[in-house]
Structures are given as structure tokens and as C-alpha cells.
Amino acid sequence: MFTRWQPFGDVRAEINRLQNEMQQLFGRTGNGAREFAGTSYPLLNMWEDENNYFVEAELPGFHLDDLEMYVTGENQLSIKGKRQQPELDQATWHRQERGYGSFARLVELPGFVDSNRVSAAFSDGVLTIKMPKKEEAKPRRIEVKTG
Amino acid sequence: MSSQLTKNAPKPEHTETSTAEHLRGGPLFSPRVDIWETKDELVLCADMPGVTAKNLDIQFENRELRIHGKVSPRQENINFLYGEYGIGDFYRTFQIGEAIDAEKISAELKDGVMTLHLPKTEAVKPRRIMVKSS
């Protein structure tokens, strides 16, 4: 049967989503719209292979032009962005659950990366950042000599 | 004239006679939506990152609107350093109280956001009554 791999299991992921939703509820601002401030936004998944670190974030409705990504100090990734709220004229809201506004998030990477070779892809609202590891961050096989 | 929109939280284990049941494994998420109403239509905007037009199924039947976006795992057999969110299908249903012209429903999907236009039937649109002077 087809099974899906989930980071830290479904329950953990669900709790994270739920927590974020709760924070969004309590961080709600006066006009009823939710803002990104006060929450960890966007949520990130991070993984690695032998040569790269990868960070993925769900950013529906953003455009690459609205996003700024930097690698600083060779091991910090910062992502900033902004999403505009649709301006309604002569309309009545029934639901307003989607967040708007600006966000900024800074994460520390587990190792050093080559900031000149960082690349990003954005499709269907999913951002994937690929950061090649510096030589010293790569796993090294230690040869054991038999004497 | 009032419109009613009732949210049903997704229940993967939930069975309904008329509804297709969720057979695929994996979590099911309820997409966040904005819904607004103008004099001509209801507009529903849903955040569905990772969903492509091919994998989006929208059905409107007996005043029930059903949205299902299938999301396949994007990574497999990898070393996660940390994970803050899960990846799975998006599913949500709404009861639409307003009379909708089902033939004219249209949807577009852009950058992981679905915009659904539900035009009202002619009968329920507000109409200005002309007063003739005699």
C-alpha cells in the first residue's frame, strides 16, 4: 500500500498546524484580517542530502518578486515577504481566514553553506531553497588504518 | 435575502452516502479560505499550496460545494532535519444557502491559490424596481 512519509509523524505536524492556527486566531487584528506577525510564518521543513541543505515553505499567493531571501554569516537563512489583501468594493465578507501582510523569518542552518550558489524554485505556492554545503559541512568518511 | 455558509470540518473517517470517501492514506487539511459576496456572485479564495489544476476537484451538488486538492508527497526517503508542517490533501465542503447558477461556476488556480466564482442565479440578484410616475 502507498504510504506517505511525514516529518515526525502526522500528529506532530497536525499539532503544529493547529498551534499556528491558534496563534493566528489570538493574534487577530482589529479589522478581522489575520496578519502574519506574532507567529512563526512561514512554517518550514528542512532536509539535507550529502551536498545540500533544502528548506521548503508553503507560500500560496506570493510571487517571487514579493520574496526576499538572504543567507548571512554562511549559516543563517532569512526569508521576508508580503502578501496583499484583496481590496473589495461593494462586497460583504463571509469568511476571512487567510493571512495578509508582511513576514520575516530567520533560521539557523545546521552547517555552513556556499551563499553564492544558493538557488530557489517556486511553483504552485511552494518555495524550495537549495543551499550547497561548504566542504567542511559535508560528511567525511574516516579511514581506519589497520596497523 | 441572506446567505448561509456552513463549514464542515474535514473528517477523514467520516462516511457519507453521496460523497466519495477518502481512501488515500495521509493527512487531510482544511484549506484557509476567504469568501465574499458581491451583488452578482460569491467568490471563494482558498490557499492550497502544492495543488495543480490537474489535481483539483471541485463539485457542486445540492447546494453543497466540495473542494478536494490532491497533494502528492514532494520528498521521499530523505533526511528531515526538522519538519513544521505536514503535506497532504486539502479538503473542505460548504453548504451554500444562496441560489447559485451551477452552469456558470468557474475556477482558477494560481500560485497555490484557488479562486472560485459562484454566480448567483438571476432570480436572487437584487433588482431595482422602477417606479413609474403616472
PDB file of N, CA, C and O in Angstrom, chain A residues 4-8 13 16-17 21 43-48 53 56-58 60-63 83 88 91-98 100 105 107 110 124-126, chain B residues 3 5 7 24-26 29 32-37 42 45 47 49-50 52 71 73-75 78-89 92 110-113:
ATOM      1  N   ARG A   4       2.734   7.436   3.100  1.00  0.00           N
ATOM      2  CA  ARG A   4       3.403   8.717   2.990  1.00  0.00           C
ATOM      3  C   ARG A   4       4.338   8.897   4.151  1.00  0.00           C
ATOM      4  O   ARG A   4       4.008   8.574   5.270  1.00  0.00           O
ATOM      5  N   TRP A   5       5.453   9.471   3.858  1.00  0.00           N
ATOM      6  CA  TRP A   5       6.372   9.789   4.932  1.00  0.00           C
ATOM      7  C   TRP A   5       6.013  11.152   5.480  1.00  0.00           C
ATOM      8  O   TRP A   5       5.801  12.091   4.735  1.00  0.00           O
ATOM      9  N   GLN A   6       5.897  11.237   6.767  1.00  0.00           N
ATOM     10  CA  GLN A   6       5.595  12.529   7.381  1.00  0.00           C
ATOM     11  C   GLN A   6       6.676  12.913   8.349  1.00  0.00           C
ATOM     12  O   GLN A   6       7.063  12.113   9.186  1.00  0.00           O
ATOM     13  N   PRO A   7       7.152  14.150   8.264  1.00  0.00           N
ATOM     14  CA  PRO A   7       8.166  14.549   9.235  1.00  0.00           C
ATOM     15  C   PRO A   7       7.609  14.474  10.645  1.00  0.00           C
ATOM     16  O   PRO A   7       6.602  15.108  10.943  1.00  0.00           O
ATOM     17  N   PHE A   8       8.219  13.682  11.472  1.00  0.00           N
ATOM     18  CA  PHE A   8       7.844  13.499  12.874  1.00  0.00           C
ATOM     19  C   PHE A   8       6.409  13.010  13.058  1.00  0.00           C
ATOM     20  O   PHE A   8       5.818  13.177  14.104  1.00  0.00           O
ATOM     21  N   ALA A  13       2.774  17.085  13.093  1.00  0.00           N
ATOM     22  CA  ALA A  13       2.516  18.071  12.046  1.00  0.00           C
ATOM     23  C   ALA A  13       1.155  18.726  12.255  1.00  0.00           C
ATOM     24  O   ALA A  13       0.998  19.934  12.090  1.00  0.00           O
ATOM     25  N   ASN A  16       1.349  21.195  15.037  1.00  0.00           N
ATOM     26  CA  ASN A  16       1.996  22.425  14.594  1.00  0.00           C
ATOM     27  C   ASN A  16       1.043  23.305  13.818  1.00  0.00           C
ATOM     28  O   ASN A  16       0.999  24.513  14.011  1.00  0.00           O
ATOM     29  N   ARG A  17       0.289  22.679  12.944  1.00  0.00           N
ATOM     30  CA  ARG A  17      -0.668  23.459  12.158  1.00  0.00           C
ATOM     31  C   ARG A  17      -1.701  24.091  13.081  1.00  0.00           C
ATOM     32  O   ARG A  17      -2.057  25.239  12.945  1.00  0.00           O
ATOM     33  N   GLU A  21      -2.594  27.942  13.862  1.00  0.00           N
ATOM     34  CA  GLU A  21      -3.938  28.476  13.664  1.00  0.00           C
ATOM     35  C   GLU A  21      -4.412  29.197  14.920  1.00  0.00           C
ATOM     36  O   GLU A  21      -5.031  30.253  14.845  1.00  0.00           O
ATOM     37  N   LEU A  43       5.777  28.332   8.001  1.00  0.00           N
ATOM     38  CA  LEU A  43       6.295  27.100   8.574  1.00  0.00           C
ATOM     39  C   LEU A  43       7.304  26.523   7.594  1.00  0.00           C
ATOM     40  O   LEU A  43       7.142  26.658   6.376  1.00  0.00           O
ATOM     41  N   LEU A  44       8.324  25.894   8.133  1.00  0.00           N
ATOM     42  CA  LEU A  44       9.403  25.394   7.277  1.00  0.00           C
ATOM     43  C   LEU A  44       9.641  23.907   7.495  1.00  0.00           C
ATOM     44  O   LEU A  44       9.527  23.409   8.615  1.00  0.00           O
ATOM     45  N   ASN A  45       9.974  23.238   6.432  1.00  0.00           N
ATOM     46  CA  ASN A  45      10.520  21.890   6.525  1.00  0.00           C
ATOM     47  C   ASN A  45      11.949  21.975   6.021  1.00  0.00           C
ATOM     48  O   ASN A  45      12.222  22.673   5.050  1.00  0.00           O
ATOM     49  N   MET A  46      12.837  21.268   6.698  1.00  0.00           N
ATOM     50  CA  MET A  46      14.241  21.307   6.273  1.00  0.00           C
ATOM     51  C   MET A  46      14.789  19.896   6.180  1.00  0.00           C
ATOM     52  O   MET A  46      14.508  19.058   7.028  1.00  0.00           O
ATOM     53  N   TRP A  47      15.515  19.659   5.117  1.00  0.00           N
ATOM     54  CA  TRP A  47      16.151  18.355   4.991  1.00  0.00           C
ATOM     55  C   TRP A  47      17.498  18.524   4.312  1.00  0.00           C
ATOM     56  O   TRP A  47      17.868  19.622   3.896  1.00  0.00           O
ATOM     57  N   GLU A  48      18.232  17.433   4.222  1.00  0.00           N
ATOM     58  CA  GLU A  48      19.561  17.533   3.620  1.00  0.00           C
ATOM     59  C   GLU A  48      19.843  16.292   2.792  1.00  0.00           C
ATOM     60  O   GLU A  48      19.239  15.236   2.983  1.00  0.00           O
ATOM     61  N   TYR A  53      21.643  21.515   1.735  1.00  0.00           N
ATOM     62  CA  TYR A  53      20.513  21.656   2.653  1.00  0.00           C
ATOM     63  C   TYR A  53      19.342  22.176   1.832  1.00  0.00           C
ATOM     64  O   TYR A  53      19.529  22.964   0.897  1.00  0.00           O
ATOM     65  N   GLU A  56      11.928  24.156   2.651  1.00  0.00           N
ATOM     66  CA  GLU A  56      10.692  24.307   1.889  1.00  0.00           C
ATOM     67  C   GLU A  56       9.664  25.060   2.722  1.00  0.00           C
ATOM     68  O   GLU A  56       9.575  24.863   3.932  1.00  0.00           O
ATOM     69  N   ALA A  57       8.930  25.931   2.062  1.00  0.00           N
ATOM     70  CA  ALA A  57       7.875  26.683   2.741  1.00  0.00           C
ATOM     71  C   ALA A  57       6.665  26.796   1.822  1.00  0.00           C
ATOM     72  O   ALA A  57       6.820  26.894   0.608  1.00  0.00           O
ATOM     73  N   GLU A  58       5.481  26.771   2.427  1.00  0.00           N
ATOM     74  CA  GLU A  58       4.257  26.955   1.654  1.00  0.00           C
ATOM     75  C   GLU A  58       3.898  28.436   1.666  1.00  0.00           C
ATOM     76  O   GLU A  58       3.617  28.995   2.729  1.00  0.00           O
ATOM     77  N   PRO A  60       1.417  30.279  -0.515  1.00  0.00           N
ATOM     78  CA  PRO A  60       0.424  30.455  -1.582  1.00  0.00           C
ATOM     79  C   PRO A  60       0.093  31.928  -1.809  1.00  0.00           C
ATOM     80  O   PRO A  60      -0.017  32.692  -0.850  1.00  0.00           O
ATOM     81  N   GLY A  61      -0.029  32.300  -3.044  1.00  0.00           N
ATOM     82  CA  GLY A  61      -0.431  33.667  -3.373  1.00  0.00           C
ATOM     83  C   GLY A  61       0.717  34.662  -3.368  1.00  0.00           C
ATOM     84  O   GLY A  61       0.500  35.846  -3.593  1.00  0.00           O
ATOM     85  N   PHE A  62       1.914  34.180  -3.082  1.00  0.00           N
ATOM     86  CA  PHE A  62       3.075  35.071  -3.153  1.00  0.00           C
ATOM     87  C   PHE A  62       3.674  34.964  -4.549  1.00  0.00           C
ATOM     88  O   PHE A  62       3.472  33.991  -5.260  1.00  0.00           O
ATOM     89  N   HIS A  63       4.453  35.965  -4.902  1.00  0.00           N
ATOM     90  CA  HIS A  63       5.210  35.915  -6.147  1.00  0.00           C
ATOM     91  C   HIS A  63       6.672  36.011  -5.768  1.00  0.00           C
ATOM     92  O   HIS A  63       7.007  36.576  -4.726  1.00  0.00           O
ATOM     93  N   ARG A  83       2.176  39.700   1.427  1.00  0.00           N
ATOM     94  CA  ARG A  83       1.014  39.314   0.631  1.00  0.00           C
ATOM     95  C   ARG A  83      -0.076  40.363   0.797  1.00  0.00           C
ATOM     96  O   ARG A  83      -0.380  40.784   1.908  1.00  0.00           O
ATOM     97  N   LEU A  88     -11.808  44.957  -1.651  1.00  0.00           N
ATOM     98  CA  LEU A  88     -13.175  44.690  -2.068  1.00  0.00           C
ATOM     99  C   LEU A  88     -13.965  45.982  -2.122  1.00  0.00           C
ATOM    100  O   LEU A  88     -13.862  46.833  -1.252  1.00  0.00           O
ATOM    101  N   ALA A  91     -18.721  44.741  -1.402  1.00  0.00           N
ATOM    102  CA  ALA A  91     -18.832  43.313  -1.152  1.00  0.00           C
ATOM    103  C   ALA A  91     -18.939  43.050   0.342  1.00  0.00           C
ATOM    104  O   ALA A  91     -18.552  43.880   1.164  1.00  0.00           O
ATOM    105  N   THR A  92     -19.470  41.897   0.687  1.00  0.00           N
ATOM    106  CA  THR A  92     -19.642  41.511   2.078  1.00  0.00           C
ATOM    107  C   THR A  92     -18.762  40.295   2.356  1.00  0.00           C
ATOM    108  O   THR A  92     -18.771  39.341   1.594  1.00  0.00           O
ATOM    109  N   TRP A  93     -18.033  40.347   3.452  1.00  0.00           N
ATOM    110  CA  TRP A  93     -17.218  39.189   3.825  1.00  0.00           C
ATOM    111  C   TRP A  93     -18.078  38.123   4.477  1.00  0.00           C
ATOM    112  O   TRP A  93     -18.886  38.428   5.350  1.00  0.00           O
ATOM    113  N   HIS A  94     -17.827  36.872   4.105  1.00  0.00           N
ATOM    114  CA  HIS A  94     -18.444  35.746   4.812  1.00  0.00           C
ATOM    115  C   HIS A  94     -17.407  34.983   5.620  1.00  0.00           C
ATOM    116  O   HIS A  94     -17.696  34.443   6.676  1.00  0.00           O
ATOM    117  N   ARG A  95     -16.213  34.896   5.083  1.00  0.00           N
ATOM    118  CA  ARG A  95     -15.100  34.229   5.772  1.00  0.00           C
ATOM    119  C   ARG A  95     -13.842  35.031   5.478  1.00  0.00           C
ATOM    120  O   ARG A  95     -13.644  35.495   4.358  1.00  0.00           O
ATOM    121  N   GLN A  96     -13.018  35.133   6.499  1.00  0.00           N
ATOM    122  CA  GLN A  96     -11.741  35.810   6.295  1.00  0.00           C
ATOM    123  C   GLN A  96     -10.710  35.071   7.133  1.00  0.00           C
ATOM    124  O   GLN A  96     -10.491  35.387   8.287  1.00  0.00           O
ATOM    125  N   GLU A  97     -10.133  34.073   6.548  1.00  0.00           N
ATOM    126  CA  GLU A  97      -9.228  33.209   7.312  1.00  0.00           C
ATOM    127  C   GLU A  97      -7.783  33.302   6.833  1.00  0.00           C
ATOM    128  O   GLU A  97      -6.874  32.890   7.524  1.00  0.00           O
ATOM    129  N   ARG A  98      -7.603  33.792   5.639  1.00  0.00           N
ATOM    130  CA  ARG A  98      -6.254  33.813   5.070  1.00  0.00           C
ATOM    131  C   ARG A  98      -5.477  35.012   5.619  1.00  0.00           C
ATOM    132  O   ARG A  98      -6.056  36.055   5.864  1.00  0.00           O
ATOM    133  N   TYR A 100      -2.640  38.052   5.801  1.00  0.00           N
ATOM    134  CA  TYR A 100      -2.074  39.068   4.904  1.00  0.00           C
ATOM    135  C   TYR A 100      -1.049  39.890   5.639  1.00  0.00           C
ATOM    136  O   TYR A 100      -1.053  39.934   6.862  1.00  0.00           O
ATOM    137  N   ARG A 105      11.337  35.804   8.612  1.00  0.00           N
ATOM    138  CA  ARG A 105      11.751  34.687   9.448  1.00  0.00           C
ATOM    139  C   ARG A 105      13.234  34.409   9.243  1.00  0.00           C
ATOM    140  O   ARG A 105      13.717  34.440   8.118  1.00  0.00           O
ATOM    141  N   VAL A 107      16.226  31.644  10.200  1.00  0.00           N
ATOM    142  CA  VAL A 107      16.532  30.320  10.760  1.00  0.00           C
ATOM    143  C   VAL A 107      18.019  30.042  10.663  1.00  0.00           C
ATOM    144  O   VAL A 107      18.692  30.480   9.730  1.00  0.00           O
ATOM    145  N   PRO A 110      22.064  24.060   9.989  1.00  0.00           N
ATOM    146  CA  PRO A 110      22.918  23.174  10.794  1.00  0.00           C
ATOM    147  C   PRO A 110      24.401  23.220  10.396  1.00  0.00           C
ATOM    148  O   PRO A 110      25.250  22.736  11.134  1.00  0.00           O
ATOM    149  N   ASP A 124       3.520  26.572  -7.728  1.00  0.00           N
ATOM    150  CA  ASP A 124       2.219  26.311  -7.097  1.00  0.00           C
ATOM    151  C   ASP A 124       2.201  26.737  -5.630  1.00  0.00           C
ATOM    152  O   ASP A 124       1.595  26.071  -4.791  1.00  0.00           O
ATOM    153  N   GLY A 125       2.868  27.838  -5.340  1.00  0.00           N
ATOM    154  CA  GLY A 125       2.844  28.353  -3.978  1.00  0.00           C
ATOM    155  C   GLY A 125       3.782  27.645  -3.018  1.00  0.00           C
ATOM    156  O   GLY A 125       3.691  27.843  -1.815  1.00  0.00           O
ATOM    157  N   VAL A 126       4.673  26.809  -3.542  1.00  0.00           N
ATOM    158  CA  VAL A 126       5.634  26.122  -2.684  1.00  0.00           C
ATOM    159  C   VAL A 126       7.047  26.590  -3.039  1.00  0.00           C
ATOM    160  O   VAL A 126       7.471  26.486  -4.184  1.00  0.00           O
TER     161      VAL A 126
ATOM    162  N   SER B   3     -27.427  34.876   3.109  1.00  0.00           N
ATOM    163  CA  SER B   3     -26.701  33.722   2.600  1.00  0.00           C
ATOM    164  C   SER B   3     -26.127  32.956   3.776  1.00  0.00           C
ATOM    165  O   SER B   3     -25.709  33.536   4.767  1.00  0.00           O
ATOM    166  N   LEU B   5     -23.411  30.040   4.954  1.00  0.00           N
ATOM    167  CA  LEU B   5     -22.282  29.203   4.577  1.00  0.00           C
ATOM    168  C   LEU B   5     -21.904  28.419   5.813  1.00  0.00           C
ATOM    169  O   LEU B   5     -21.541  28.991   6.826  1.00  0.00           O
ATOM    170  N   LYS B   7     -19.578  25.652   7.519  1.00  0.00           N
ATOM    171  CA  LYS B   7     -18.318  24.935   7.330  1.00  0.00           C
ATOM    172  C   LYS B   7     -18.419  23.541   7.937  1.00  0.00           C
ATOM    173  O   LYS B   7     -18.903  23.372   9.038  1.00  0.00           O
ATOM    174  N   ARG B  24      -7.285   7.466   0.092  1.00  0.00           N
ATOM    175  CA  ARG B  24      -5.848   7.586   0.120  1.00  0.00           C
ATOM    176  C   ARG B  24      -5.374   7.778   1.552  1.00  0.00           C
ATOM    177  O   ARG B  24      -6.051   8.377   2.359  1.00  0.00           O
ATOM    178  N   GLY B  25      -4.189   7.300   1.825  1.00  0.00           N
ATOM    179  CA  GLY B  25      -3.635   7.494   3.159  1.00  0.00           C
ATOM    180  C   GLY B  25      -3.176   8.921   3.314  1.00  0.00           C
ATOM    181  O   GLY B  25      -3.326   9.729   2.410  1.00  0.00           O
ATOM    182  N   GLY B  26      -2.637   9.211   4.464  1.00  0.00           N
ATOM    183  CA  GLY B  26      -2.065  10.539   4.659  1.00  0.00           C
ATOM    184  C   GLY B  26      -3.046  11.522   5.223  1.00  0.00           C
ATOM    185  O   GLY B  26      -4.248  11.293   5.222  1.00  0.00           O
ATOM    186  N   PHE B  29      -6.009  18.195   5.110  1.00  0.00           N
ATOM    187  CA  PHE B  29      -6.016  19.522   5.719  1.00  0.00           C
ATOM    188  C   PHE B  29      -7.177  20.342   5.201  1.00  0.00           C
ATOM    189  O   PHE B  29      -7.584  20.202   4.053  1.00  0.00           O
ATOM    190  N   ARG B  32      -7.440  27.233   4.318  1.00  0.00           N
ATOM    191  CA  ARG B  32      -7.983  28.508   4.782  1.00  0.00           C
ATOM    192  C   ARG B  32      -8.645  29.206   3.607  1.00  0.00           C
ATOM    193  O   ARG B  32      -8.109  29.216   2.505  1.00  0.00           O
ATOM    194  N   VAL B  33      -9.779  29.809   3.883  1.00  0.00           N
ATOM    195  CA  VAL B  33     -10.497  30.462   2.787  1.00  0.00           C
ATOM    196  C   VAL B  33     -10.914  31.888   3.135  1.00  0.00           C
ATOM    197  O   VAL B  33     -11.088  32.234   4.297  1.00  0.00           O
ATOM    198  N   ASP B  34     -11.053  32.675   2.103  1.00  0.00           N
ATOM    199  CA  ASP B  34     -11.736  33.970   2.187  1.00  0.00           C
ATOM    200  C   ASP B  34     -12.972  33.811   1.319  1.00  0.00           C
ATOM    201  O   ASP B  34     -12.873  33.265   0.220  1.00  0.00           O
ATOM    202  N   ILE B  35     -14.111  34.262   1.811  1.00  0.00           N
ATOM    203  CA  ILE B  35     -15.315  34.218   0.988  1.00  0.00           C
ATOM    204  C   ILE B  35     -15.980  35.580   1.057  1.00  0.00           C
ATOM    205  O   ILE B  35     -16.136  36.138   2.151  1.00  0.00           O
ATOM    206  N   TRP B  36     -16.303  36.120  -0.076  1.00  0.00           N
ATOM    207  CA  TRP B  36     -17.043  37.374  -0.063  1.00  0.00           C
ATOM    208  C   TRP B  36     -18.155  37.320  -1.086  1.00  0.00           C
ATOM    209  O   TRP B  36     -18.167  36.466  -1.978  1.00  0.00           O
ATOM    210  N   GLU B  37     -19.071  38.218  -0.913  1.00  0.00           N
ATOM    211  CA  GLU B  37     -20.250  38.224  -1.751  1.00  0.00           C
ATOM    212  C   GLU B  37     -20.425  39.609  -2.360  1.00  0.00           C
ATOM    213  O   GLU B  37     -20.331  40.611  -1.662  1.00  0.00           O
ATOM    214  N   LEU B  42     -20.758  34.960  -5.461  1.00  0.00           N
ATOM    215  CA  LEU B  42     -19.967  34.647  -4.284  1.00  0.00           C
ATOM    216  C   LEU B  42     -18.575  34.309  -4.798  1.00  0.00           C
ATOM    217  O   LEU B  42     -18.439  33.628  -5.812  1.00  0.00           O
ATOM    218  N   CYS B  45     -11.861  32.150  -2.112  1.00  0.00           N
ATOM    219  CA  CYS B  45     -10.417  32.093  -2.349  1.00  0.00           C
ATOM    220  C   CYS B  45      -9.836  31.112  -1.341  1.00  0.00           C
ATOM    221  O   CYS B  45     -10.082  31.261  -0.147  1.00  0.00           O
ATOM    222  N   ASP B  47      -6.340  28.901   0.047  1.00  0.00           N
ATOM    223  CA  ASP B  47      -4.900  28.641  -0.018  1.00  0.00           C
ATOM    224  C   ASP B  47      -4.685  27.146  -0.137  1.00  0.00           C
ATOM    225  O   ASP B  47      -4.998  26.389   0.778  1.00  0.00           O
ATOM    226  N   PRO B  49      -1.504  25.362  -1.315  1.00  0.00           N
ATOM    227  CA  PRO B  49      -0.153  25.250  -1.870  1.00  0.00           C
ATOM    228  C   PRO B  49       0.161  23.819  -2.307  1.00  0.00           C
ATOM    229  O   PRO B  49      -0.170  22.871  -1.607  1.00  0.00           O
ATOM    230  N   GLY B  50       0.787  23.719  -3.462  1.00  0.00           N
ATOM    231  CA  GLY B  50       1.192  22.409  -3.971  1.00  0.00           C
ATOM    232  C   GLY B  50       0.149  21.742  -4.848  1.00  0.00           C
ATOM    233  O   GLY B  50       0.402  20.709  -5.445  1.00  0.00           O
ATOM    234  N   THR B  52      -2.105  21.410  -8.139  1.00  0.00           N
ATOM    235  CA  THR B  52      -2.109  21.838  -9.535  1.00  0.00           C
ATOM    236  C   THR B  52      -3.531  21.677 -10.074  1.00  0.00           C
ATOM    237  O   THR B  52      -4.343  20.959  -9.476  1.00  0.00           O
ATOM    238  N   VAL B  71      -2.533  16.412  -3.062  1.00  0.00           N
ATOM    239  CA  VAL B  71      -1.126  16.791  -2.988  1.00  0.00           C
ATOM    240  C   VAL B  71      -0.313  15.523  -2.755  1.00  0.00           C
ATOM    241  O   VAL B  71      -0.518  14.825  -1.770  1.00  0.00           O
ATOM    242  N   PRO B  73       3.229  13.503  -2.032  1.00  0.00           N
ATOM    243  CA  PRO B  73       4.436  13.833  -1.256  1.00  0.00           C
ATOM    244  C   PRO B  73       5.489  14.417  -2.183  1.00  0.00           C
ATOM    245  O   PRO B  73       5.691  13.939  -3.293  1.00  0.00           O
ATOM    246  N   ARG B  74       6.101  15.487  -1.726  1.00  0.00           N
ATOM    247  CA  ARG B  74       7.093  16.141  -2.580  1.00  0.00           C
ATOM    248  C   ARG B  74       8.488  15.559  -2.392  1.00  0.00           C
ATOM    249  O   ARG B  74       9.330  15.663  -3.257  1.00  0.00           O
ATOM    250  N   GLN B  75       8.715  14.990  -1.223  1.00  0.00           N
ATOM    251  CA  GLN B  75      10.023  14.372  -0.991  1.00  0.00           C
ATOM    252  C   GLN B  75       9.786  12.999  -0.392  1.00  0.00           C
ATOM    253  O   GLN B  75       8.887  12.816   0.408  1.00  0.00           O
ATOM    254  N   ILE B  78      14.007  10.873   2.480  1.00  0.00           N
ATOM    255  CA  ILE B  78      15.018  11.890   2.721  1.00  0.00           C
ATOM    256  C   ILE B  78      15.229  12.079   4.214  1.00  0.00           C
ATOM    257  O   ILE B  78      14.429  11.641   5.029  1.00  0.00           O
ATOM    258  N   ASN B  79      16.315  12.743   4.526  1.00  0.00           N
ATOM    259  CA  ASN B  79      16.691  13.032   5.896  1.00  0.00           C
ATOM    260  C   ASN B  79      16.093  14.356   6.332  1.00  0.00           C
ATOM    261  O   ASN B  79      16.640  15.403   6.010  1.00  0.00           O
ATOM    262  N   PHE B  80      15.001  14.322   7.064  1.00  0.00           N
ATOM    263  CA  PHE B  80      14.440  15.588   7.535  1.00  0.00           C
ATOM    264  C   PHE B  80      15.228  16.082   8.739  1.00  0.00           C
ATOM    265  O   PHE B  80      15.465  15.335   9.680  1.00  0.00           O
ATOM    266  N   LEU B  81      15.657  17.316   8.689  1.00  0.00           N
ATOM    267  CA  LEU B  81      16.340  17.918   9.834  1.00  0.00           C
ATOM    268  C   LEU B  81      15.308  18.466  10.794  1.00  0.00           C
ATOM    269  O   LEU B  81      15.428  18.340  11.990  1.00  0.00           O
ATOM    270  N   TYR B  82      14.297  19.128  10.260  1.00  0.00           N
ATOM    271  CA  TYR B  82      13.105  19.370  11.051  1.00  0.00           C
ATOM    272  C   TYR B  82      11.899  19.618  10.162  1.00  0.00           C
ATOM    273  O   TYR B  82      12.042  20.008   9.010  1.00  0.00           O
ATOM    274  N   GLY B  83      10.760  19.340  10.736  1.00  0.00           N
ATOM    275  CA  GLY B  83       9.532  19.479   9.962  1.00  0.00           C
ATOM    276  C   GLY B  83       8.509  20.229  10.783  1.00  0.00           C
ATOM    277  O   GLY B  83       8.242  19.877  11.922  1.00  0.00           O
ATOM    278  N   GLU B  84       7.985  21.286  10.238  1.00  0.00           N
ATOM    279  CA  GLU B  84       6.993  22.085  10.969  1.00  0.00           C
ATOM    280  C   GLU B  84       5.598  21.901  10.407  1.00  0.00           C
ATOM    281  O   GLU B  84       4.630  22.292  11.030  1.00  0.00           O
ATOM    282  N   TYR B  85       5.507  21.373   9.213  1.00  0.00           N
ATOM    283  CA  TYR B  85       4.164  21.152   8.679  1.00  0.00           C
ATOM    284  C   TYR B  85       4.121  19.821   7.937  1.00  0.00           C
ATOM    285  O   TYR B  85       5.140  19.307   7.496  1.00  0.00           O
ATOM    286  N   GLY B  86       2.938  19.294   7.853  1.00  0.00           N
ATOM    287  CA  GLY B  86       2.744  18.050   7.130  1.00  0.00           C
ATOM    288  C   GLY B  86       2.242  18.352   5.735  1.00  0.00           C
ATOM    289  O   GLY B  86       1.741  19.436   5.456  1.00  0.00           O
ATOM    290  N   ILE B  87       2.387  17.374   4.864  1.00  0.00           N
ATOM    291  CA  ILE B  87       1.920  17.543   3.497  1.00  0.00           C
ATOM    292  C   ILE B  87       0.815  16.531   3.256  1.00  0.00           C
ATOM    293  O   ILE B  87       0.957  15.348   3.579  1.00  0.00           O
ATOM    294  N   GLY B  88      -0.286  17.026   2.727  1.00  0.00           N
ATOM    295  CA  GLY B  88      -1.403  16.126   2.457  1.00  0.00           C
ATOM    296  C   GLY B  88      -2.446  16.838   1.633  1.00  0.00           C
ATOM    297  O   GLY B  88      -2.273  17.996   1.247  1.00  0.00           O
ATOM    298  N   ASP B  89      -3.539  16.142   1.391  1.00  0.00           N
ATOM    299  CA  ASP B  89      -4.598  16.708   0.564  1.00  0.00           C
ATOM    300  C   ASP B  89      -5.325  17.838   1.296  1.00  0.00           C
ATOM    301  O   ASP B  89      -5.346  17.891   2.517  1.00  0.00           O
ATOM    302  N   ARG B  92     -12.439  20.428   1.815  1.00  0.00           N
ATOM    303  CA  ARG B  92     -13.387  21.213   2.601  1.00  0.00           C
ATOM    304  C   ARG B  92     -14.714  21.273   1.864  1.00  0.00           C
ATOM    305  O   ARG B  92     -14.730  21.323   0.628  1.00  0.00           O
ATOM    306  N   LYS B 110      -3.868  29.768  -9.182  1.00  0.00           N
ATOM    307  CA  LYS B 110      -2.631  30.483  -9.484  1.00  0.00           C
ATOM    308  C   LYS B 110      -1.762  30.531  -8.238  1.00  0.00           C
ATOM    309  O   LYS B 110      -2.230  30.915  -7.181  1.00  0.00           O
ATOM    310  N   ASP B 111      -0.540  30.122  -8.376  1.00  0.00           N
ATOM    311  CA  ASP B 111       0.431  30.152  -7.277  1.00  0.00           C
ATOM    312  C   ASP B 111      -0.124  29.530  -5.989  1.00  0.00           C
ATOM    313  O   ASP B 111       0.074  30.061  -4.905  1.00  0.00           O
ATOM    314  N   GLY B 112      -0.841  28.437  -6.136  1.00  0.00           N
ATOM    315  CA  GLY B 112      -1.352  27.751  -4.961  1.00  0.00           C
ATOM    316  C   GLY B 112      -2.588  28.377  -4.338  1.00  0.00           C
ATOM    317  O   GLY B 112      -2.973  28.011  -3.231  1.00  0.00           O
ATOM    318  N   VAL B 113      -3.197  29.325  -5.032  1.00  0.00           N
ATOM    319  CA  VAL B 113      -4.442  29.919  -4.532  1.00  0.00           C
ATOM    320  C   VAL B 113      -5.554  29.654  -5.540  1.00  0.00           C
ATOM    321  O   VAL B 113      -5.419  29.969  -6.721  1.00  0.00           O
TER     322      VAL B 113
END
